[in-house]
Coordinates of C-alpha atoms and ligand atoms in Angstrom, one line a residue:
M103 CA 16.9 -6.8 -32.6
S104 CA 16.7 -7.0 -28.8
F105 CA 13.6 -8.7 -27.3
L106 CA 13.5 -6.1 -24.5
S107 CA 12.5 -2.5 -25.1
A108 CA 15.2 0.0 -25.9
T109 CA 13.5 2.4 -23.4
L110 CA 14.2 -0.1 -20.6
A111 CA 17.9 -0.1 -21.4
R112 CA 17.9 3.6 -20.3
V113 CA 16.6 2.8 -16.9
K114 CA 19.2 1.9 -14.2
P115 CA 18.7 -1.0 -11.9
S116 CA 17.8 0.2 -8.4
P117 CA 21.0 1.2 -6.6
T118 CA 19.2 0.5 -3.3
I119 CA 18.9 -3.2 -4.1
A120 CA 22.5 -4.0 -3.4
V121 CA 22.2 -2.8 0.3
S122 CA 18.8 -4.4 0.9
T123 CA 20.0 -7.7 -0.6
M124 CA 23.0 -7.8 1.6
A125 CA 20.9 -6.9 4.6
A126 CA 18.6 -9.8 3.9
E127 CA 21.5 -12.2 3.4
L128 CA 23.1 -11.1 6.7
K129 CA 19.8 -11.6 8.5
A130 CA 19.2 -15.0 6.9
A131 CA 22.7 -15.9 8.2
G132 CA 21.6 -15.1 11.7
R133 CA 23.2 -11.7 12.0
D134 CA 21.5 -9.0 14.1
V135 CA 20.6 -6.4 11.5
I136 CA 18.7 -3.2 12.2
G137 CA 17.0 -1.9 9.0
L138 CA 16.7 1.9 8.6
G139 CA 15.6 1.7 5.0
A140 CA 11.8 1.6 5.3
G141 CA 9.9 4.1 3.2
E142 CA 6.6 3.6 5.1
P143 CA 5.2 4.4 8.5
D144 CA 5.5 1.6 11.1
F145 CA 1.9 2.4 12.3
D146 CA -1.1 0.3 11.4
T147 CA -3.9 1.8 9.2
P148 CA -6.4 3.5 11.6
Q149 CA -9.4 1.3 12.5
N150 CA -12.1 3.6 11.0
I151 CA -10.3 3.4 7.6
K152 CA -10.0 -0.4 7.8
D153 CA -13.7 -0.6 8.8
A154 CA -14.6 1.5 5.7
G155 CA -12.7 -1.0 3.5
I156 CA -14.5 -3.9 5.2
A157 CA -17.9 -2.2 4.8
A158 CA -17.2 -1.6 1.1
I159 CA -16.6 -5.3 0.6
G160 CA -19.8 -6.1 2.6
A161 CA -21.8 -3.7 0.4
G162 CA -20.5 -5.3 -2.8
K163 CA -18.4 -2.3 -3.9
T164 CA -16.2 -4.8 -5.6
K165 CA -16.7 -3.9 -9.3
Y166 CA -14.9 -1.8 -11.8
T167 CA -15.1 1.9 -11.1
A168 CA -14.7 5.0 -13.3
P169 CA -11.1 4.9 -14.5
D170 CA -9.8 7.8 -12.4
G171 CA -11.9 7.4 -9.3
I172 CA -15.4 7.1 -7.8
P173 CA -17.4 10.4 -7.4
E174 CA -17.4 10.1 -3.6
L175 CA -13.6 10.0 -3.5
K176 CA -13.2 12.8 -6.0
A177 CA -15.6 14.9 -3.8
A178 CA -13.5 14.1 -0.7
I179 CA -10.3 15.2 -2.6
V180 CA -11.9 18.4 -3.8
A181 CA -12.8 19.1 -0.1
K182 CA -9.3 18.2 1.1
F183 CA -7.7 20.6 -1.3
K184 CA -10.0 23.4 -0.2
R185 CA -9.6 22.6 3.5
D186 CA -5.9 22.1 3.7
N187 CA -4.5 24.1 0.8
G188 CA -7.1 26.8 0.0
L189 CA -7.2 25.4 -3.6
D190 CA -10.4 25.3 -5.6
Y191 CA -10.7 22.3 -7.9
S192 CA -13.7 20.7 -9.5
A193 CA -14.2 16.9 -9.6
A194 CA -13.3 17.0 -13.3
Q195 CA -9.9 18.3 -12.4
V196 CA -9.1 15.4 -10.1
S197 CA -7.5 12.0 -10.9
V198 CA -7.2 9.1 -8.5
G199 CA -4.6 6.4 -9.3
T200 CA -3.0 3.3 -7.8
G201 CA -0.7 5.1 -5.4
G202 CA 1.1 8.4 -5.7
K203 CA 3.6 6.7 -8.0
Q204 CA 1.0 5.9 -10.7
I205 CA -0.3 9.4 -10.6
L206 CA 3.2 10.8 -11.3
Y207 CA 3.8 8.2 -13.9
N208 CA 0.5 8.9 -15.7
A209 CA 1.3 12.6 -15.8
L210 CA 4.7 11.9 -17.3
M211 CA 3.4 9.4 -19.8
A212 CA 0.7 11.8 -20.8
T213 CA 3.1 14.7 -21.5
M214 CA 6.6 13.5 -22.4
N215 CA 7.9 13.8 -26.0
P216 CA 11.5 12.9 -27.1
G217 CA 13.8 15.8 -26.1
D218 CA 11.5 17.1 -23.3
E219 CA 13.5 17.9 -20.2
V220 CA 12.3 17.5 -16.6
V221 CA 14.1 19.5 -13.9
I222 CA 14.6 17.4 -10.7
P223 CA 16.3 18.8 -7.6
A224 CA 18.8 16.4 -6.0
P225 CA 18.7 14.7 -3.7
Y226 CA 15.6 13.2 -5.2
W227 CA 13.2 10.4 -4.6
V228 CA 14.7 7.5 -6.5
S229 CA 11.8 7.0 -8.9
Y230 CA 11.7 10.5 -10.5
P231 CA 14.5 10.2 -13.0
D232 CA 13.7 6.7 -14.0
M233 CA 10.0 7.5 -14.5
V234 CA 11.0 10.4 -16.7
L235 CA 13.3 8.1 -18.7
L236 CA 10.6 5.4 -19.1
A237 CA 8.2 8.1 -20.4
G238 CA 10.8 9.1 -23.0
G239 CA 12.0 12.4 -21.5
T240 CA 15.3 13.6 -20.2
P241 CA 15.9 14.2 -16.5
V242 CA 17.9 17.3 -15.7
I243 CA 19.3 17.1 -12.2
A244 CA 19.7 20.3 -10.2
A245 CA 21.9 19.6 -7.2
A246 CA 21.0 21.4 -3.9
S247 CA 23.7 21.8 -1.3
S248 CA 24.0 21.0 2.4
Q249 CA 24.4 24.8 3.1
T250 CA 20.8 25.3 2.3
G251 CA 19.6 22.2 4.1
Y252 CA 19.4 20.4 0.7
K253 CA 16.8 22.9 -0.6
L254 CA 17.2 24.2 -4.2
T255 CA 17.9 27.9 -4.5
P256 CA 16.2 30.1 -7.1
D257 CA 19.6 30.5 -9.0
Q258 CA 20.0 26.7 -9.2
L259 CA 16.5 26.4 -10.6
E260 CA 17.0 29.2 -13.0
A261 CA 20.3 27.6 -14.3
A262 CA 18.6 24.2 -14.9
I263 CA 15.7 25.6 -17.0
T264 CA 16.2 25.5 -20.8
P265 CA 13.7 26.1 -23.7
K266 CA 13.2 22.3 -23.6
T267 CA 12.1 22.2 -20.0
K268 CA 8.5 20.8 -19.7
W269 CA 8.2 20.1 -16.0
F270 CA 9.8 21.0 -12.7
I271 CA 9.3 18.3 -10.1
F272 CA 9.0 19.6 -6.6
N273 CA 8.9 17.6 -3.4
S274 CA 8.5 19.1 0.0
P275 CA 8.9 17.7 2.6
S276 CA 11.4 15.6 0.7
N277 CA 12.3 12.0 0.4
P278 CA 15.2 11.5 1.2
T279 CA 16.2 14.6 3.2
G280 CA 13.0 15.5 5.1
A281 CA 13.6 19.1 4.0
G282 CA 10.5 21.3 3.9
Y283 CA 10.4 24.6 2.0
S284 CA 9.0 27.6 3.9
R285 CA 6.5 29.9 2.2
D286 CA 9.4 32.3 1.5
E287 CA 11.7 29.7 0.1
L288 CA 8.9 28.3 -2.1
R289 CA 8.0 31.8 -3.2
A290 CA 11.6 32.4 -4.4
L291 CA 11.2 29.3 -6.6
T292 CA 7.7 30.2 -7.9
D293 CA 9.1 33.7 -8.8
V294 CA 11.6 31.9 -11.1
L295 CA 8.8 29.8 -12.6
M296 CA 6.7 32.8 -13.3
R297 CA 9.5 34.1 -15.6
H298 CA 9.3 30.8 -17.6
P299 CA 5.7 30.3 -18.7
H300 CA 6.6 27.1 -20.7
V301 CA 7.5 25.2 -17.5
W302 CA 4.9 23.2 -15.7
V303 CA 5.1 22.2 -12.0
M304 CA 4.6 18.7 -10.8
T305 CA 4.4 19.0 -7.0
D306 CA 4.7 15.8 -5.0
D307 CA 3.0 16.7 -1.7
M308 CA 3.1 13.1 -0.4
Y309 CA 4.5 14.1 3.0
E310 CA 2.3 17.2 3.5
H311 CA 0.9 16.1 6.8
L312 CA 4.2 14.8 8.2
T313 CA 5.7 18.1 9.5
Y314 CA 7.0 19.0 12.9
G315 CA 7.2 22.0 15.2
D316 CA 5.8 25.2 13.8
F317 CA 6.7 24.4 10.1
E318 CA 3.8 25.5 7.9
F319 CA 3.3 23.3 4.8
C320 CA 2.5 25.1 1.5
T321 CA 2.2 24.0 -2.1
P322 CA 3.2 25.9 -5.3
A323 CA -0.3 26.8 -6.6
Q324 CA -1.3 28.1 -3.2
V325 CA 1.8 30.3 -2.8
E326 CA 1.6 31.5 -6.5
P327 CA -2.0 31.4 -7.9
G328 CA -0.4 32.5 -11.2
L329 CA 0.9 28.9 -11.5
Y330 CA -2.5 27.3 -11.0
E331 CA -3.1 26.7 -14.8
R332 CA 0.2 24.8 -15.1
T333 CA 0.5 22.9 -11.9
L334 CA -0.3 19.3 -11.1
T335 CA -0.7 19.0 -7.4
C336 CA 0.0 15.4 -6.4
N337 CA -0.7 13.8 -3.1
G338 CA -1.9 10.5 -1.6
V339 CA -3.0 8.6 1.5
S340 CA 0.0 6.3 1.7
K341 CA 2.2 8.1 4.2
A342 CA -0.2 10.3 6.2
Y343 CA -2.7 7.6 6.9
A344 CA -0.3 4.6 7.0
M345 CA -2.0 3.1 3.9
T346 CA 1.0 2.2 1.7
G347 CA -0.4 -1.2 0.8
W348 CA -3.9 0.2 -0.2
R349 CA -2.4 1.9 -3.2
I350 CA -4.3 5.2 -3.5
G351 CA -2.8 8.4 -4.8
Y352 CA -4.4 11.5 -6.4
A353 CA -3.8 14.7 -8.2
A354 CA -5.6 17.8 -9.3
G355 CA -4.7 20.1 -12.1
P356 CA -5.9 21.5 -15.5
Q357 CA -8.8 19.4 -16.9
H358 CA -7.1 18.6 -20.2
L359 CA -4.1 17.1 -18.4
I360 CA -6.4 15.1 -16.1
A361 CA -8.3 13.8 -19.2
A362 CA -5.0 12.7 -20.8
M363 CA -4.0 10.9 -17.6
R364 CA -7.4 9.2 -17.5
K365 CA -6.8 7.9 -21.0
I366 CA -3.5 6.3 -19.9
Q367 CA -5.0 4.8 -16.8
S368 CA -8.0 3.4 -18.7
Q369 CA -5.6 1.5 -20.9
S370 CA -3.3 0.3 -18.0
T371 CA -4.8 -0.5 -14.6
S372 CA -8.4 0.4 -15.6
N373 CA -9.1 1.9 -12.1
P374 CA -7.7 2.0 -8.6
C375 CA -8.9 -0.8 -6.3
S376 CA -12.6 -0.1 -5.5
I377 CA -12.3 -1.2 -1.8
S378 CA -9.2 1.0 -1.3
Q379 CA -11.1 4.0 -2.8
W380 CA -13.8 3.7 -0.2
A381 CA -11.2 3.4 2.5
A382 CA -9.6 6.6 1.2
V383 CA -12.9 8.4 1.3
E384 CA -13.0 7.7 5.1
A385 CA -9.3 8.7 5.4
L386 CA -9.9 12.1 3.9
N387 CA -13.4 12.7 5.4
G388 CA -13.0 11.0 8.8
S389 CA -11.2 12.1 11.9
Q390 CA -7.7 13.6 11.3
E391 CA -6.8 13.2 14.9
F392 CA -4.6 10.2 14.1
I393 CA -2.1 12.5 12.2
A394 CA -1.3 14.7 15.1
R395 CA -0.8 11.7 17.4
N396 CA 1.6 10.0 14.9
N397 CA 3.5 13.3 14.3
A398 CA 4.3 13.6 18.0
V399 CA 5.9 10.2 17.8
F400 CA 7.8 11.0 14.6
K401 CA 9.0 14.4 16.0
R402 CA 10.4 12.6 19.1
R403 CA 12.2 10.1 16.9
R404 CA 13.5 12.8 14.5
D405 CA 15.0 14.7 17.4
L406 CA 16.5 11.5 18.9
V407 CA 18.1 10.5 15.6
V408 CA 19.4 14.0 14.7
D409 CA 21.0 14.4 18.1
M410 CA 22.6 11.0 18.2
L411 CA 23.9 11.2 14.6
N412 CA 25.4 14.7 15.2
E413 CA 27.3 13.2 18.2
A414 CA 28.9 10.7 15.8
P415 CA 32.4 11.9 14.7
G416 CA 32.4 12.9 11.1
L417 CA 28.7 13.1 10.6
D418 CA 26.7 16.3 10.0
C419 CA 22.9 16.0 10.1
P420 CA 20.6 19.0 9.5
V421 CA 17.3 19.1 11.4
P422 CA 14.6 18.4 8.7
E423 CA 11.2 19.9 8.8
G424 CA 9.2 16.8 7.9
A425 CA 8.7 13.3 6.4
F426 CA 10.5 10.5 8.4
Y427 CA 14.0 10.7 6.9
V428 CA 17.2 12.4 7.8
Y429 CA 20.2 12.7 5.4
P430 CA 23.5 13.1 7.2
S431 CA 26.6 14.1 5.3
I432 CA 29.6 11.8 5.7
A433 CA 32.0 14.3 4.0
D434 CA 34.4 14.2 7.0
C435 CA 34.5 10.4 7.0
I436 CA 35.8 10.2 3.4
G437 CA 39.4 9.0 3.1
K438 CA 39.3 7.3 6.6
T439 CA 39.5 3.6 7.3
S440 CA 37.0 1.6 9.3
A441 CA 37.8 -0.6 12.2
G442 CA 37.3 -3.5 9.9
G443 CA 39.9 -2.2 7.5
V444 CA 37.7 -0.7 4.8
R445 CA 38.8 2.6 3.2
I446 CA 35.8 4.9 3.0
T447 CA 36.0 6.2 -0.6
D448 CA 32.3 7.1 -1.1
D449 CA 28.9 6.7 0.6
E450 CA 28.2 3.3 -1.0
V451 CA 31.4 1.9 0.6
F452 CA 30.4 3.6 3.9
A453 CA 26.9 2.0 3.9
T454 CA 28.3 -1.4 3.0
A455 CA 30.9 -1.3 5.7
L456 CA 28.4 0.0 8.2
L457 CA 26.1 -3.0 7.4
E458 CA 28.9 -5.6 7.4
E459 CA 30.7 -4.3 10.5
S460 CA 27.8 -2.9 12.6
G461 CA 24.7 -4.5 11.3
V462 CA 22.9 -1.3 10.4
A463 CA 21.2 -1.0 7.0
V464 CA 20.9 2.5 5.6
V465 CA 20.6 3.7 2.0
F466 CA 23.6 5.5 0.5
G467 CA 23.3 9.0 -0.9
A468 CA 24.3 8.2 -4.5
A469 CA 21.0 6.4 -4.9
F470 CA 19.3 9.8 -4.4
G471 CA 21.7 11.7 -6.6
L472 CA 23.7 13.6 -4.0
S473 CA 26.8 12.4 -2.1
P474 CA 28.4 11.8 0.2
N475 CA 25.4 11.1 2.5
F476 CA 23.2 8.4 3.7
R477 CA 19.5 8.2 4.4
V478 CA 18.0 7.0 7.6
S479 CA 14.3 6.3 7.9
Y480 CA 13.1 6.8 11.5
A481 CA 9.8 5.0 10.8
T482 CA 10.8 2.3 13.3
S483 CA 10.7 1.9 17.1
D484 CA 12.6 4.2 19.5
A485 CA 14.5 1.2 20.9
A486 CA 15.7 0.1 17.4
L487 CA 16.6 3.7 16.6
K488 CA 18.6 4.2 19.8
E489 CA 20.5 0.9 19.2
A490 CA 21.1 1.7 15.5
C491 CA 22.4 5.2 16.3
T492 CA 24.7 3.9 19.1
R493 CA 26.1 1.4 16.5
I494 CA 26.6 4.2 14.0
Q495 CA 28.4 6.3 16.6
A496 CA 30.7 3.4 17.4
F497 CA 31.3 2.8 13.7
C498 CA 32.2 6.4 13.1
A499 CA 34.4 6.6 16.3
G500 CA 36.3 3.6 14.9
L501 CA 37.2 5.4 11.7
S502 CA 40.9 6.5 11.6
Ligands
PLP646 C1 8.3 11.4 -2.4 C2 7.4 10.3 -2.7 N1 6.5 10.4 -3.6 C3 5.7 9.4 -3.9 C4 5.8 8.2 -3.3 C5 4.9 7.0 -3.7 O1 3.8 6.9 -2.9 P1 2.8 5.7 -3.1 O2 3.2 4.6 -2.2 O3 1.4 6.3 -2.8 O4 2.9 5.3 -4.6 C6 6.7 8.0 -2.3 C7 6.9 6.7 -1.6 O5 7.9 6.4 -1.1 C8 7.6 9.1 -2.0 O6 8.5 9.0 -1.1

């Protein structure tokens, strides 16, 4: 009998590790490498939020808390859902976890039985399929296409649903594409879900506040109140408030699901960090002015990166509505040979050759379940982005 769990054997090692390991090795060897792989804002946590954390330490708020959050944070989350999304939740319908990731994981652990299927649109955030597998369920991947800006169509959703489907995981704006669903696009999906009352919706709204231009964010239970009783609306402070290291995520949904998630959390991490919870209260209740200021910077960078990548021969990069990622297609580069003599057979080979020959680290599309593409994170300085995109243009121009 194996010492390691059989469940673990179903989980793939992270496909992004190969690229990041190679980038680190090249850097250590003195090569000038620009990393475009970061999944976090390059801004610092706002001072008022840091001060709230420091004040919490000073006031001795350093003990265990209720497993799924202090009442003050739950109240701030209830207010946030009302203010931003027009959704009414009570504190008993709210769960706070150690990052958005733990919230999603708790929900899956609390609900998956062998044979249960979870529909995940591709390209997807790398953790969804593996979290489903760890929880004992079966991921069912529904591939979106570049023609729809990597957004799932109602027909694709309909085709993925079976009698075994328990959850549909929805993520808008998306990691890795930045694609944000308009109200009409989301309504088309919620109409499908209304025809399948056994399917629950796990919506990951982590990038809600990172949207650009006149895009209007909306979330499933807001667009279709008929889904309220079977929707878990997940969110967190990591991306919008530059608080990735503080580890606070939260969700709201039906009380019996929230209670089941609390049970899991009480037997795993006990509670999210007390100090971080107080900082998150300030993030949600304090000034939101920081968000608009950062978004202006992100929008400028998005436009810069999309323009420069579309000038690279063989790349096709849609303009995404939000997050801080773009997901260009390299379809027209496949079959060509790089200046360094590498035949580009897929996006992993492309990303490896780009790193070795041009010193730019990106994450290849296969890691996110849809190829041939790569993901660029533009959460880095304008100067680094300009230089990286210039190198990508030169790399692509060298393909023959
Ligand atoms: C789509 C998505 N959901 C959830 C998370 C996890 O957020 P947290 O850092 O709060 O666990 C991430 C982080 O990269 C993400 O991209």
